[in-house]
Amino acid sequence: MKFLAVVLTIIFTVARIMNLITWSWWLVLSPALIYFGAIVLFFVVMGIVCLIYTLIDKIRELKWK
């Protein structure tokens, strides 16, 4: 997946610089942005899951005391 994002970003960037396409830079860099956004989203979701797990564990610990 990373390879595809890098290759597409390079192809789109070269095409934009050579004026073969007239896309905005947001569209040209979108494969890389989507890839890194997916990584960030993964870590955010894992952080939320860990936080919920910790809270549930603390609630169970308080319940048994």
Coordinates of N, CA and C in Angstrom, one line a residue:
M1 N 0.8 -1.2 0.0 CA 0.0 0.0 0.0 C 0.9 1.2 0.0
K2 N 1.9 1.2 0.8 CA 2.8 2.4 0.9 C 3.5 2.6 -0.5
F3 N 3.9 1.5 -1.1 CA 4.5 1.6 -2.4 C 3.6 2.3 -3.4
L4 N 2.4 1.9 -3.4 CA 1.4 2.5 -4.4 C 1.2 4.0 -4.1
A5 N 1.1 4.3 -2.9 CA 0.9 5.8 -2.5 C 2.2 6.6 -2.9
V6 N 3.3 6.0 -2.7 CA 4.6 6.8 -3.1 C 4.7 6.9 -4.6
V7 N 4.4 5.8 -5.3 CA 4.5 5.8 -6.8 C 3.5 6.8 -7.4
L8 N 2.3 6.8 -6.9 CA 1.2 7.7 -7.4 C 1.6 9.1 -7.1
T9 N 2.1 9.4 -5.9 CA 2.4 10.7 -5.6 C 3.6 11.3 -6.5
I10 N 4.6 10.4 -6.7 CA 5.7 10.8 -7.6 C 5.2 11.1 -9.0
I11 N 4.3 10.2 -9.6 CA 3.8 10.3 -10.9 C 3.0 11.6 -11.0
F12 N 2.1 11.8 -10.1 CA 1.2 13.0 -10.1 C 2.1 14.3 -10.0
T13 N 3.1 14.3 -9.1 CA 3.9 15.5 -8.9 C 4.7 15.8 -10.2
V14 N 5.3 14.8 -10.8 CA 6.0 15.1 -12.0 C 5.1 15.6 -13.1
A15 N 3.9 15.0 -13.2 CA 2.9 15.4 -14.2 C 2.5 16.9 -14.0
R16 N 2.3 17.2 -12.7 CA 1.9 18.6 -12.3 C 3.0 19.6 -12.7
I17 N 4.3 19.2 -12.3 CA 5.4 20.1 -12.6 C 5.6 20.3 -14.1
M18 N 5.4 19.3 -14.9 CA 5.5 19.4 -16.3 C 4.3 19.9 -17.0
N19 N 3.3 20.3 -16.3 CA 2.0 20.9 -16.8 C 1.2 19.9 -17.6
L20 N 1.3 18.7 -17.3 CA 0.5 17.7 -18.1 C -0.9 17.6 -17.4
I21 N -1.0 17.9 -16.2 CA -2.3 18.0 -15.5 C -2.4 19.3 -14.8
T22 N -3.6 19.8 -14.6 CA -3.7 21.1 -13.9 C -4.5 21.0 -12.6
W23 N -4.3 19.9 -12.0 CA -4.9 19.6 -10.7 C -4.3 20.5 -9.6
S24 N -5.1 20.7 -8.5 CA -4.5 21.4 -7.4 C -3.5 20.5 -6.7
W25 N -2.7 21.2 -5.9 CA -1.7 20.4 -5.2 C -2.3 19.4 -4.2
W26 N -3.5 19.7 -3.7 CA -4.2 18.8 -2.8 C -4.5 17.5 -3.4
L27 N -4.9 17.6 -4.7 CA -5.2 16.3 -5.4 C -3.9 15.6 -5.8
V28 N -2.9 16.4 -6.1 CA -1.6 15.7 -6.5 C -1.0 15.0 -5.3
L29 N -1.1 15.5 -4.2 CA -0.5 14.9 -3.0 C -1.5 14.0 -2.2
S30 N -2.7 13.8 -2.7 CA -3.7 13.1 -2.0 C -3.4 11.6 -1.7
P31 N -2.6 10.9 -2.6 CA -2.3 9.5 -2.3 C -1.4 9.4 -1.0
A32 N -0.5 10.3 -0.9 CA 0.3 10.3 0.4 C -0.5 10.8 1.6
L33 N -1.3 11.8 1.4 CA -2.1 12.3 2.5 C -3.1 11.2 3.0
I34 N -3.7 10.5 2.1 CA -4.6 9.4 2.4 C -3.9 8.3 3.2
Y35 N -2.7 8.0 2.7 CA -1.9 6.9 3.4 C -1.6 7.3 4.8
F36 N -1.0 8.5 5.0 CA -0.6 9.0 6.3 C -1.9 9.2 7.2
G37 N -3.0 9.6 6.6 CA -4.2 9.8 7.3 C -4.7 8.5 7.9
A38 N -4.6 7.4 7.1 CA -5.0 6.1 7.5 C -4.2 5.6 8.7
I39 N -2.9 5.9 8.7 CA -2.0 5.5 9.8 C -2.4 6.3 11.0
V40 N -2.6 7.6 10.9 CA -3.0 8.4 12.1 C -4.3 7.9 12.6
L41 N -5.3 7.6 11.7 CA -6.6 7.1 12.2 C -6.5 5.8 12.9
F42 N -5.6 4.9 12.4 CA -5.4 3.7 13.1 C -4.9 3.9 14.5
F43 N -3.9 4.8 14.7 CA -3.4 5.0 16.1 C -4.4 5.7 17.0
V44 N -5.2 6.6 16.4 CA -6.2 7.2 17.2 C -7.2 6.2 17.7
V45 N -7.7 5.3 16.8 CA -8.6 4.3 17.2 C -8.0 3.3 18.2
M46 N -6.8 3.0 18.0 CA -6.1 2.1 19.0 C -6.0 2.8 20.4
G47 N -5.7 4.1 20.4 CA -5.7 4.8 21.6 C -7.0 4.8 22.3
I48 N -8.1 5.0 21.6 CA -9.4 5.0 22.2 C -9.8 3.7 22.7
V49 N -9.4 2.6 22.0 CA -9.7 1.3 22.5 C -8.9 1.0 23.7
C50 N -7.6 1.4 23.8 CA -6.8 1.2 25.0 C -7.4 2.0 26.2
L51 N -7.9 3.2 25.9 CA -8.5 4.0 27.0 C -9.7 3.4 27.5
I52 N -10.6 2.9 26.6 CA -11.8 2.2 27.1 C -11.5 1.0 27.9
Y53 N -10.5 0.2 27.4 CA -10.1 -1.0 28.1 C -9.6 -0.7 29.5
T54 N -8.8 0.3 29.6 CA -8.3 0.7 30.9 C -9.4 1.2 31.8
L55 N -10.4 2.0 31.3 CA -11.5 2.4 32.1 C -12.4 1.2 32.6
I56 N -12.6 0.3 31.7 CA -13.4 -0.9 32.1 C -12.7 -1.7 33.2
D57 N -11.4 -1.8 33.0 CA -10.6 -2.5 34.0 C -10.6 -1.8 35.4
K58 N -10.5 -0.5 35.4 CA -10.6 0.2 36.7 C -12.0 0.1 37.3
I59 N -13.0 0.1 36.5 CA -14.4 0.0 37.0 C -14.6 -1.4 37.6
R60 N -14.1 -2.4 37.0 CA -14.2 -3.8 37.5 C -13.4 -3.9 38.8
E61 N -12.2 -3.3 38.8 CA -11.4 -3.3 40.0 C -12.1 -2.7 41.2
L62 N -12.7 -1.5 41.0 CA -13.5 -0.8 42.0 C -14.7 -1.6 42.5
K63 N -15.3 -2.3 41.6 CA -16.5 -3.1 41.8 C -16.2 -4.3 42.8
W64 N -15.1 -4.9 42.7 CA -14.7 -6.1 43.4 C -14.2 -5.7 44.8
K65 N -13.9 -4.4 45.1 CA -13.4 -4.1 46.4 C -14.5 -3.9 47.4

